[in-house]
């Protein structure tokens, strides 16, 4: 813990030193590391009840921030752009496996194609807000319907492990989607891409009063026409935390 604190202090005060590419990990090693962090953010392991619970409060906002770091220390920008392009395509081929059991985590890996499409809208929110600050090219990586403007993103008991599930009423029930999330990641075709997605980051979560989040205005307008719902759930326990809320009850909040 002391080493981590010291490293953070050094970065803050003195900045990062760029290193020659020969002194850094290889492209394959970098990709492996980023993929492992990403997959275990998508599908976190389960936590036992107190006092043996383990909290892993990372979300895609933390991962997106992590993507800025390698370029600052010397990795080529196109390596990071190519990696994000694979993620935003909606699927990836990898032998990395998320840990889907109770912590601690053993290693078990096999090559296969996995789905990343349920998390793309979460990336859209972050990319729109940081589009002109991203230190690697994104033009060829973004899906056609992705927002690129910060102005298009609207805001609509606390717990660091809440995620939000959005889904069409005709696609599936919230209970089924939450229970199938691991199988969907591993390539289960049903429900189809575009009929549901997940937000790992929220502005505010109070189960009994209000849940506040950001989405593209254009996307919300499409969702109103397609009868979408939102529900909060705990990915570390697999428990649904709220009742489904139809899009007609969402309210736009002016910041």
Coordinates of C-alpha atoms in Angstrom, one line a residue:
X1 CA 0.0 0.0 0.0
X2 CA 2.9 2.3 0.8
X3 CA 4.4 1.7 -2.7
X4 CA 1.1 2.6 -4.4
X5 CA 0.8 5.8 -2.4
X6 CA 4.3 6.8 -3.2
X7 CA 3.8 6.1 -6.9
X8 CA 0.6 8.2 -6.9
X9 CA 2.5 11.0 -5.2
X10 CA 5.3 10.9 -7.7
X11 CA 3.0 11.1 -10.6
X12 CA 1.1 14.0 -9.2
X13 CA 4.1 16.1 -8.3
X14 CA 6.7 15.2 -10.9
X15 CA 4.7 13.9 -13.8
X16 CA 5.3 10.7 -15.8
X17 CA 8.4 10.1 -17.8
X18 CA 8.1 8.7 -21.3
X19 CA 10.2 5.6 -21.9
X20 CA 11.6 4.1 -25.1
X21 CA 9.4 1.4 -26.5
X22 CA 12.2 -1.1 -26.0
X23 CA 11.9 -0.6 -22.2
X24 CA 8.1 -1.3 -22.1
X25 CA 6.1 -4.4 -22.1
X26 CA 5.3 -5.8 -25.6
X27 CA 2.1 -5.1 -27.5
X28 CA 0.7 -8.6 -26.7
X29 CA 1.5 -8.1 -23.0
X30 CA -0.2 -4.7 -22.9
X31 CA -3.3 -6.1 -24.7
X32 CA -3.5 -9.0 -22.3
X33 CA -3.4 -6.7 -19.3
X34 CA -6.0 -4.3 -20.7
X35 CA -8.3 -7.2 -21.7
X36 CA -8.1 -8.9 -18.3
X37 CA -8.9 -5.6 -16.5
X38 CA -11.8 -4.9 -18.9
X39 CA -13.4 -8.3 -18.7
X40 CA -13.3 -8.4 -14.9
X41 CA -14.9 -4.9 -15.0
X42 CA -17.7 -6.3 -17.2
X43 CA -18.2 -9.5 -15.2
X44 CA -16.9 -9.1 -11.6
X45 CA -16.5 -12.0 -9.2
X46 CA -19.1 -12.6 -6.5
X47 CA -18.6 -11.4 -3.0
X48 CA -19.5 -13.3 0.2
X49 CA -21.6 -11.8 3.0
X50 CA -20.1 -9.6 5.7
X51 CA -17.6 -9.9 7.3
X52 CA -16.1 -11.8 4.4
X53 CA -17.3 -9.5 1.6
X54 CA -14.9 -8.1 -1.0
X55 CA -15.7 -4.9 -2.8
X56 CA -14.3 -4.2 -6.3
X57 CA -15.9 -0.9 -7.1
X58 CA -14.3 -0.4 -10.5
X59 CA -16.5 0.7 -13.4
X60 CA -15.9 1.6 -17.0
X61 CA -15.1 5.2 -16.1
X62 CA -12.0 3.9 -14.2
X63 CA -11.1 1.7 -17.1
X64 CA -11.4 4.6 -19.6
X65 CA -9.1 6.7 -17.5
X66 CA -6.7 3.8 -17.4
X67 CA -6.6 3.8 -21.3
X68 CA -5.0 7.3 -21.1
X69 CA -2.0 6.1 -19.1
X70 CA -0.1 3.8 -21.5
X71 CA 0.3 6.6 -24.1
X72 CA 1.7 8.9 -21.5
X73 CA 4.5 6.5 -20.6
X74 CA 5.4 5.8 -24.3
X75 CA 3.1 3.3 -25.9
X76 CA 2.0 4.1 -29.5
X77 CA -1.4 5.7 -29.8
X78 CA -2.5 3.4 -32.5
X79 CA -2.0 0.3 -30.2
X80 CA -4.6 1.8 -27.9
X81 CA -6.9 2.9 -30.8
X82 CA -6.8 -0.6 -32.2
X83 CA -7.7 -2.1 -28.9
X84 CA -10.6 0.2 -28.3
X85 CA -11.8 -0.5 -31.9
X86 CA -12.1 -4.2 -31.1
X87 CA -14.0 -3.4 -27.9
X88 CA -16.4 -1.0 -29.6
X89 CA -17.1 -3.5 -32.5
X90 CA -19.4 -5.3 -30.1
X91 CA -17.4 -8.6 -29.8
X92 CA -13.8 -9.7 -29.3
X93 CA -11.8 -13.0 -29.6
X94 CA -9.7 -13.6 -26.5
X95 CA -8.5 -16.3 -24.2
X96 CA -9.0 -14.1 -21.2
X97 CA -11.8 -15.2 -18.9
X98 CA -13.6 -13.1 -16.3
X99 CA -13.8 -14.6 -12.8
X100 CA -17.4 -15.7 -12.2
X101 CA -17.1 -17.3 -8.8
X102 CA -16.5 -16.0 -5.2
X103 CA -13.2 -14.3 -4.6
X104 CA -10.2 -15.2 -4.7
X105 CA -9.5 -15.6 -8.4
X106 CA -7.8 -18.6 -10.0
X107 CA -6.6 -18.4 -13.6
X108 CA -8.6 -20.2 -16.3
X109 CA -8.3 -19.0 -19.9
X110 CA -9.3 -20.4 -23.3
X111 CA -9.7 -18.7 -26.7
X112 CA -13.3 -17.8 -27.7
X113 CA -15.4 -14.9 -29.0
X114 CA -17.2 -12.8 -26.3
X115 CA -19.8 -10.0 -26.5
X116 CA -18.9 -6.5 -25.5
X117 CA -22.0 -4.8 -27.0
X118 CA -24.0 -4.6 -23.6
X119 CA -21.4 -2.1 -22.4
X120 CA -21.0 0.1 -25.5
X121 CA -23.4 2.8 -24.4
X122 CA -21.4 3.3 -21.2
X123 CA -18.4 3.9 -23.4
X124 CA -20.4 6.3 -25.5
X125 CA -21.2 8.5 -22.4
X126 CA -17.5 8.7 -21.5
X127 CA -16.2 9.2 -25.0
X128 CA -18.6 12.0 -25.8
X129 CA -17.4 13.9 -22.7
X130 CA -13.7 13.4 -23.5
X131 CA -13.7 13.0 -27.3
X132 CA -11.3 15.9 -28.0
X133 CA -9.0 15.0 -25.1
X134 CA -8.4 11.3 -25.9
X135 CA -4.7 10.9 -26.7
X136 CA -5.3 8.3 -29.5
X137 CA -7.4 8.3 -32.7
X138 CA -11.1 7.3 -32.3
X139 CA -12.6 8.2 -35.7
X140 CA -12.5 4.7 -37.1
X141 CA -13.3 3.1 -33.8
X142 CA -16.7 4.6 -33.0
X143 CA -20.0 3.0 -34.1
X144 CA -22.1 5.1 -36.4
X145 CA -24.7 6.0 -33.8
X146 CA -22.2 7.1 -31.2
X147 CA -22.5 10.6 -29.9
X148 CA -19.3 12.7 -30.1
X149 CA -20.6 15.9 -28.4
X150 CA -20.7 16.5 -24.6
X151 CA -23.8 18.6 -25.0
X152 CA -25.7 15.6 -26.3
X153 CA -25.3 13.8 -23.0
X154 CA -28.1 14.4 -20.5
X155 CA -28.5 13.6 -16.9
X156 CA -31.5 11.9 -16.0
X157 CA -28.7 3.7 0.6
X158 CA -25.3 4.4 -1.5
X159 CA -23.4 1.4 -2.7
X160 CA -20.3 1.3 -4.9
X161 CA -21.3 -1.8 -6.7
X162 CA -24.6 -0.8 -8.3
X163 CA -25.0 -1.1 -12.1
X164 CA -27.9 -0.1 -14.2
X165 CA -29.6 -2.4 -16.7
X166 CA -31.6 -0.9 -19.6
X167 CA -33.7 -3.2 -21.8
X168 CA -36.6 -3.3 -24.2
X169 CA -39.8 -4.7 -22.7
X170 CA -40.0 -7.1 -25.6
X171 CA -36.4 -8.4 -25.2
X172 CA -36.5 -10.2 -21.9
X173 CA -37.2 -9.7 -18.2
X174 CA -34.7 -8.0 -15.9
X175 CA -34.4 -11.1 -13.8
X176 CA -33.5 -13.2 -16.8
X177 CA -30.9 -10.7 -18.1
X178 CA -29.2 -10.4 -14.8
X179 CA -29.0 -14.1 -14.3
X180 CA -27.7 -14.6 -17.9
X181 CA -25.1 -11.9 -18.0
X182 CA -22.1 -14.2 -17.7
X183 CA -23.5 -16.4 -20.5
X184 CA -24.3 -13.4 -22.7
X185 CA -20.7 -12.2 -22.3
X186 CA -19.5 -15.6 -23.4
X187 CA -21.5 -15.3 -26.7
X188 CA -25.1 -16.3 -26.0
X189 CA -27.0 -14.8 -28.9
X190 CA -30.3 -14.0 -27.2
X191 CA -31.2 -11.3 -26.5
X192 CA -29.8 -9.6 -29.6
X193 CA -27.4 -6.7 -29.5
X194 CA -29.2 -3.3 -29.3
X195 CA -32.1 -4.6 -27.1
X196 CA -30.3 -4.0 -23.8
X197 CA -27.2 -2.4 -22.3
X198 CA -25.5 -1.7 -19.0
X199 CA -24.2 1.4 -17.3
X200 CA -21.5 0.7 -14.8
X201 CA -21.3 4.4 -13.6
X202 CA -24.0 6.6 -12.2
X203 CA -24.3 10.1 -11.0
X204 CA -26.2 9.2 -7.8
X205 CA -27.9 6.1 -6.4
X206 CA -30.5 6.1 -3.6
X207 CA -32.7 3.1 -4.1
X208 CA -35.8 4.6 -2.5
X209 CA -35.5 8.1 -3.8
X210 CA -33.6 8.7 -7.0
X211 CA -31.1 7.2 -9.4
X212 CA -29.3 9.7 -11.6
X213 CA -27.4 8.8 -14.7
X214 CA -26.2 10.2 -18.1
X215 CA -27.2 9.1 -21.6
X216 CA -27.2 10.6 -25.1
X217 CA -30.4 12.7 -25.7
X218 CA -30.8 11.1 -29.1
X219 CA -30.6 7.6 -27.6
X220 CA -33.2 8.4 -25.0
X221 CA -35.6 9.7 -27.7
X222 CA -35.2 6.3 -29.5
X223 CA -35.7 4.5 -26.3
X224 CA -39.0 6.3 -25.6
X225 CA -40.4 5.0 -28.9
X226 CA -39.3 1.5 -28.2
X227 CA -40.7 1.0 -24.6
X228 CA -37.5 0.6 -22.6
X229 CA -37.1 0.0 -18.9
X230 CA -34.3 0.5 -16.3
X231 CA -33.5 -1.5 -13.2
X232 CA -30.6 -1.3 -10.7
X233 CA -28.8 -4.4 -9.7
X234 CA -25.7 -5.7 -7.8
X235 CA -23.3 -7.5 -10.1
X236 CA -21.2 -8.8 -7.2
X237 CA -24.2 -10.6 -5.7
X238 CA -26.5 -11.0 -8.8
X239 CA -29.4 -9.3 -6.9
X240 CA -31.9 -7.0 -8.4
X241 CA -32.0 -3.8 -6.3
X242 CA -35.0 -1.9 -7.7
X243 CA -38.2 -2.5 -9.5
X244 CA -38.1 -1.9 -13.3
X245 CA -38.8 1.8 -14.2
X246 CA -40.3 2.5 -17.6
X247 CA -38.7 5.3 -19.8
X248 CA -41.9 7.3 -19.5
X249 CA -41.1 7.9 -15.8
X250 CA -37.5 9.2 -16.4
X251 CA -37.0 12.9 -16.0
X252 CA -34.5 15.2 -17.7
X253 CA -32.4 17.2 -15.2
X254 CA -30.8 20.4 -16.3
X255 CA -27.4 20.8 -14.9

